[in-house]
Amino acid sequence: MLPLKDKVALITGSSRGIGNAIARKCALAGADVVINYRKAGGSSQEQAEQLCKEIEGMGRSALMVQADIAAKDSVKKLFSETAGRFGRLDFLILNAAKAPFKPVEKLFERELRQLVETNYLGNIFCIQESVPLLAKSGGRIVFISSLGSRFYNPAYPLGSMKAAMESVVRDCAESLRHKKILVNAVCGGIVRTDSFKILRQYWENIDMLPDELFVEPDEIADATVFLCAPESRGITGQTLVVDRGLSNSLFRAVSNP
Ligand SMILES: NC(=O)c1ccc[n+]([C@@H]2O[C@H](COP(=O)([O-])OP(=O)(O)OC[C@H]3O[C@@H](n4cnc5c(N)ncnc54)[C@H](OP(=O)(O)O)[C@@H]3O)[C@@H](O)[C@H]2O)c1
């Protein structure tokens, strides 16, 4: 009934959007949860505080940690606070992402650095810091990817980082196998979150996409919980696509039934 009972899940970037849904679903599945966000003192922090209260209301423990995954010291603090509070970590969910929406050839140097530092280096810093804890529990790592890892979108340079991370997932699945850590990804379709509100301004004809092809945050969260649960013990190095069939129907006219 509670597949993640007595376990601890850390979800990067979980104050809002998909990360928030994953944190809530992990708690509903029985886990204690570490909620991470980047911006102190704003609405992101308020949403993280609200989520903490909700999770505690479910009878689980929640720890809120402000940390920027792009900064190694900040990542060290995230994991040392987790270990200090819970003494263990079972699931690392790499959800945080931030990137400008413009073609890759138009990125300023500072945008390029932010793209790589948050979405590639930041995730790897988290993996590195988590390994000693996950090795003790035979834990799991789940990376949240997107269809940009495999399909062109003119205003989505984040796609190249997602592709790189799906490759890191395959690498780590092998290199961490002897530590009994399973590493997988969930590749989400299009989800109406804060970041999508910005992306849609640059995406011609996105409004023609039928409603039923938009994915709910909870659908990504359910797949993530599955990849943490005992039932997925035979899966590692894989990317599970959760897009309501969008990528399977890319060449069909939008108006077709
Ligand atoms: N929306 C979609 O259509 C879609 C589809 C497939 C996959 N995804 C992926 O799902 C994940 C979540 O997307 P979303 O749309 O829910 O994003 P979102 O609404 O923009 O939320 C992003 C979260 O990440 C945090 N964050 C950003 N940079 C961070 C950093 N350097 N360190 C720590 N936390 C950081 C943010 O915290 P602050 O608010 O404090 O900055 C926020 O909590 C991303 O990996 C995204 O690529 C999204």
PDB file of C-alpha atoms in Angstrom, residues 21-153:
ATOM      1  CA  ALA A  21       3.879  17.047  -7.576  1.00  0.00           C
ATOM      2  CA  ILE A  22       6.691  14.482  -7.223  1.00  0.00           C
ATOM      3  CA  ALA A  23       7.363  15.513  -3.594  1.00  0.00           C
ATOM      4  CA  ARG A  24       3.672  15.187  -2.742  1.00  0.00           C
ATOM      5  CA  LYS A  25       3.373  11.772  -4.444  1.00  0.00           C
ATOM      6  CA  CYS A  26       6.518  10.490  -2.673  1.00  0.00           C
ATOM      7  CA  ALA A  27       4.984  11.518   0.661  1.00  0.00           C
ATOM      8  CA  LEU A  28       1.675   9.872  -0.235  1.00  0.00           C
ATOM      9  CA  ALA A  29       3.662   6.714  -1.031  1.00  0.00           C
ATOM     10  CA  GLY A  30       5.091   6.811   2.499  1.00  0.00           C
ATOM     11  CA  ALA A  31       8.421   8.636   2.143  1.00  0.00           C
ATOM     12  CA  ASP A  32       9.855  11.508   4.158  1.00  0.00           C
ATOM     13  CA  VAL A  33      10.807  14.288   1.793  1.00  0.00           C
ATOM     14  CA  VAL A  34      13.546  16.873   1.282  1.00  0.00           C
ATOM     15  CA  ILE A  35      12.200  19.879  -0.605  1.00  0.00           C
ATOM     16  CA  ASN A  36      14.781  21.983  -2.408  1.00  0.00           C
ATOM     17  CA  TYR A  37      14.364  25.355  -4.092  1.00  0.00           C
ATOM     18  CA  ARG A  38      16.776  28.040  -5.293  1.00  0.00           C
ATOM     19  CA  LYS A  39      15.394  31.529  -4.673  1.00  0.00           C
ATOM     20  CA  ALA A  40      15.242  32.609  -1.031  1.00  0.00           C
ATOM     21  CA  GLY A  41      12.576  34.956   0.248  1.00  0.00           C
ATOM     22  CA  GLY A  42      10.186  34.879  -2.706  1.00  0.00           C
ATOM     23  CA  SER A  43       7.134  32.969  -3.894  1.00  0.00           C
ATOM     24  CA  SER A  44       9.212  29.831  -4.467  1.00  0.00           C
ATOM     25  CA  GLN A  45      10.121  29.736  -0.775  1.00  0.00           C
ATOM     26  CA  GLU A  46       6.483  30.378   0.200  1.00  0.00           C
ATOM     27  CA  GLN A  47       5.360  27.449  -1.975  1.00  0.00           C
ATOM     28  CA  ALA A  48       8.056  25.233  -0.437  1.00  0.00           C
ATOM     29  CA  GLU A  49       6.840  26.194   3.068  1.00  0.00           C
ATOM     30  CA  GLN A  50       3.258  25.412   2.090  1.00  0.00           C
ATOM     31  CA  LEU A  51       4.295  22.034   0.658  1.00  0.00           C
ATOM     32  CA  CYS A  52       6.216  21.207   3.867  1.00  0.00           C
ATOM     33  CA  LYS A  53       3.062  21.835   5.894  1.00  0.00           C
ATOM     34  CA  GLU A  54       0.981  19.659   3.544  1.00  0.00           C
ATOM     35  CA  ILE A  55       3.463  16.787   3.777  1.00  0.00           C
ATOM     36  CA  GLU A  56       3.625  17.024   7.561  1.00  0.00           C
ATOM     37  CA  GLY A  57      -0.176  16.988   7.541  1.00  0.00           C
ATOM     38  CA  MET A  58       0.071  13.584   5.817  1.00  0.00           C
ATOM     39  CA  GLY A  59       2.066  12.310   8.792  1.00  0.00           C
ATOM     40  CA  ARG A  60       5.449  12.403   7.003  1.00  0.00           C
ATOM     41  CA  SER A  61       8.505  14.499   7.776  1.00  0.00           C
ATOM     42  CA  ALA A  62       9.588  17.262   5.428  1.00  0.00           C
ATOM     43  CA  LEU A  63      12.838  19.217   5.337  1.00  0.00           C
ATOM     44  CA  MET A  64      13.121  22.398   3.293  1.00  0.00           C
ATOM     45  CA  VAL A  65      16.588  23.330   1.985  1.00  0.00           C
ATOM     46  CA  GLN A  66      17.427  26.401  -0.059  1.00  0.00           C
ATOM     47  CA  ALA A  67      20.314  25.440  -2.350  1.00  0.00           C
ATOM     48  CA  ASP A  68      21.455  26.283  -5.855  1.00  0.00           C
ATOM     49  CA  ILE A  69      22.434  23.005  -7.528  1.00  0.00           C
ATOM     50  CA  ALA A  70      24.777  24.897  -9.869  1.00  0.00           C
ATOM     51  CA  ALA A  71      27.044  25.733  -6.909  1.00  0.00           C
ATOM     52  CA  LYS A  72      29.030  22.820  -5.502  1.00  0.00           C
ATOM     53  CA  ASP A  73      29.175  24.202  -1.939  1.00  0.00           C
ATOM     54  CA  SER A  74      25.436  24.695  -1.968  1.00  0.00           C
ATOM     55  CA  VAL A  75      24.946  21.081  -3.102  1.00  0.00           C
ATOM     56  CA  LYS A  76      27.225  19.865  -0.299  1.00  0.00           C
ATOM     57  CA  LYS A  77      25.041  21.786   2.185  1.00  0.00           C
ATOM     58  CA  LEU A  78      21.873  20.220   0.651  1.00  0.00           C
ATOM     59  CA  PHE A  79      23.159  16.690   1.233  1.00  0.00           C
ATOM     60  CA  SER A  80      24.748  17.328   4.622  1.00  0.00           C
ATOM     61  CA  GLU A  81      21.484  18.831   5.910  1.00  0.00           C
ATOM     62  CA  THR A  82      19.626  15.788   4.525  1.00  0.00           C
ATOM     63  CA  ALA A  83      22.014  13.372   6.239  1.00  0.00           C
ATOM     64  CA  GLY A  84      21.901  15.443   9.449  1.00  0.00           C
ATOM     65  CA  ARG A  85      18.118  15.367   9.630  1.00  0.00           C
ATOM     66  CA  PHE A  86      17.286  11.869   8.350  1.00  0.00           C
ATOM     67  CA  GLY A  87      20.585   9.945   8.527  1.00  0.00           C
ATOM     68  CA  ARG A  88      19.822   8.319   5.175  1.00  0.00           C
ATOM     69  CA  LEU A  89      18.777   8.908   1.567  1.00  0.00           C
ATOM     70  CA  ASP A  90      16.932   6.409  -0.623  1.00  0.00           C
ATOM     71  CA  PHE A  91      15.851   8.407  -3.682  1.00  0.00           C
ATOM     72  CA  LEU A  92      17.460  11.315  -5.502  1.00  0.00           C
ATOM     73  CA  ILE A  93      15.076  12.923  -7.987  1.00  0.00           C
ATOM     74  CA  LEU A  94      16.906  15.296 -10.342  1.00  0.00           C
ATOM     75  CA  ASN A  95      14.095  17.646 -11.284  1.00  0.00           C
ATOM     76  CA  ALA A  96      15.478  21.224 -11.045  1.00  0.00           C
ATOM     77  CA  ALA A  97      16.074  22.971 -14.370  1.00  0.00           C
ATOM     78  CA  LYS A  98      16.460  26.510 -15.600  1.00  0.00           C
ATOM     79  CA  ALA A  99      17.272  27.761 -19.089  1.00  0.00           C
ATOM     80  CA  PRO A 100      16.547  30.665 -21.412  1.00  0.00           C
ATOM     81  CA  PHE A 101      14.125  30.116 -24.283  1.00  0.00           C
ATOM     82  CA  LYS A 102      16.010  31.122 -27.432  1.00  0.00           C
ATOM     83  CA  PRO A 103      17.977  29.405 -30.188  1.00  0.00           C
ATOM     84  CA  VAL A 104      21.307  28.042 -29.035  1.00  0.00           C
ATOM     85  CA  GLU A 105      23.281  30.256 -31.456  1.00  0.00           C
ATOM     86  CA  LYS A 106      21.816  33.379 -29.837  1.00  0.00           C
ATOM     87  CA  LEU A 107      22.786  32.569 -26.253  1.00  0.00           C
ATOM     88  CA  PHE A 108      25.045  35.062 -24.474  1.00  0.00           C
ATOM     89  CA  GLU A 109      28.063  33.589 -22.707  1.00  0.00           C
ATOM     90  CA  ARG A 110      26.468  33.956 -19.269  1.00  0.00           C
ATOM     91  CA  GLU A 111      23.303  32.176 -20.522  1.00  0.00           C
ATOM     92  CA  LEU A 112      25.372  29.338 -21.957  1.00  0.00           C
ATOM     93  CA  ARG A 113      27.231  28.987 -18.667  1.00  0.00           C
ATOM     94  CA  GLN A 114      23.969  28.976 -16.694  1.00  0.00           C
ATOM     95  CA  LEU A 115      22.545  26.348 -19.084  1.00  0.00           C
ATOM     96  CA  VAL A 116      25.444  23.979 -18.515  1.00  0.00           C
ATOM     97  CA  GLU A 117      26.084  24.823 -14.846  1.00  0.00           C
ATOM     98  CA  THR A 118      22.507  24.221 -13.702  1.00  0.00           C
ATOM     99  CA  ASN A 119      21.302  21.500 -16.037  1.00  0.00           C
ATOM    100  CA  TYR A 120      24.440  19.390 -16.452  1.00  0.00           C
ATOM    101  CA  LEU A 121      27.069  20.188 -13.817  1.00  0.00           C
ATOM    102  CA  GLY A 122      24.429  20.781 -11.119  1.00  0.00           C
ATOM    103  CA  ASN A 123      22.852  17.383 -11.680  1.00  0.00           C
ATOM    104  CA  ILE A 124      26.253  15.695 -11.629  1.00  0.00           C
ATOM    105  CA  PHE A 125      27.239  17.499  -8.399  1.00  0.00           C
ATOM    106  CA  CYS A 126      24.034  16.092  -6.874  1.00  0.00           C
ATOM    107  CA  ILE A 127      24.786  12.577  -8.115  1.00  0.00           C
ATOM    108  CA  GLN A 128      28.328  12.761  -6.716  1.00  0.00           C
ATOM    109  CA  GLU A 129      27.176  13.955  -3.289  1.00  0.00           C
ATOM    110  CA  SER A 130      24.343  11.407  -3.130  1.00  0.00           C
ATOM    111  CA  VAL A 131      26.353   8.270  -3.926  1.00  0.00           C
ATOM    112  CA  PRO A 132      27.744   7.596  -0.402  1.00  0.00           C
ATOM    113  CA  LEU A 133      24.210   7.847   1.036  1.00  0.00           C
ATOM    114  CA  LEU A 134      22.455   5.922  -1.757  1.00  0.00           C
ATOM    115  CA  ALA A 135      25.069   3.156  -1.616  1.00  0.00           C
ATOM    116  CA  LYS A 136      24.103   2.480   2.012  1.00  0.00           C
ATOM    117  CA  SER A 137      20.419   2.125   1.173  1.00  0.00           C
ATOM    118  CA  GLY A 138      20.639   0.526  -2.285  1.00  0.00           C
ATOM    119  CA  GLY A 139      18.870   3.642  -3.526  1.00  0.00           C
ATOM    120  CA  ARG A 140      17.596   5.047  -6.782  1.00  0.00           C
ATOM    121  CA  ILE A 141      18.301   8.079  -8.944  1.00  0.00           C
ATOM    122  CA  VAL A 142      15.590   9.383 -11.279  1.00  0.00           C
ATOM    123  CA  PHE A 143      16.342  12.200 -13.718  1.00  0.00           C
ATOM    124  CA  ILE A 144      13.440  14.256 -15.120  1.00  0.00           C
ATOM    125  CA  SER A 145      14.012  14.735 -18.841  1.00  0.00           C
ATOM    126  CA  SER A 146      11.885  16.177 -21.627  1.00  0.00           C
ATOM    127  CA  LEU A 147      11.108  15.513 -25.290  1.00  0.00           C
ATOM    128  CA  GLY A 148      13.668  18.229 -26.130  1.00  0.00           C
ATOM    129  CA  SER A 149      16.287  15.514 -25.544  1.00  0.00           C
ATOM    130  CA  ARG A 150      15.273  13.984 -28.864  1.00  0.00           C
ATOM    131  CA  PHE A 151      13.208  16.496 -30.869  1.00  0.00           C
ATOM    132  CA  TYR A 152      14.082  19.932 -32.211  1.00  0.00           C
ATOM    133  CA  ASN A 153      12.445  23.001 -30.725  1.00  0.00           C
TER     134      ASN A 153
END
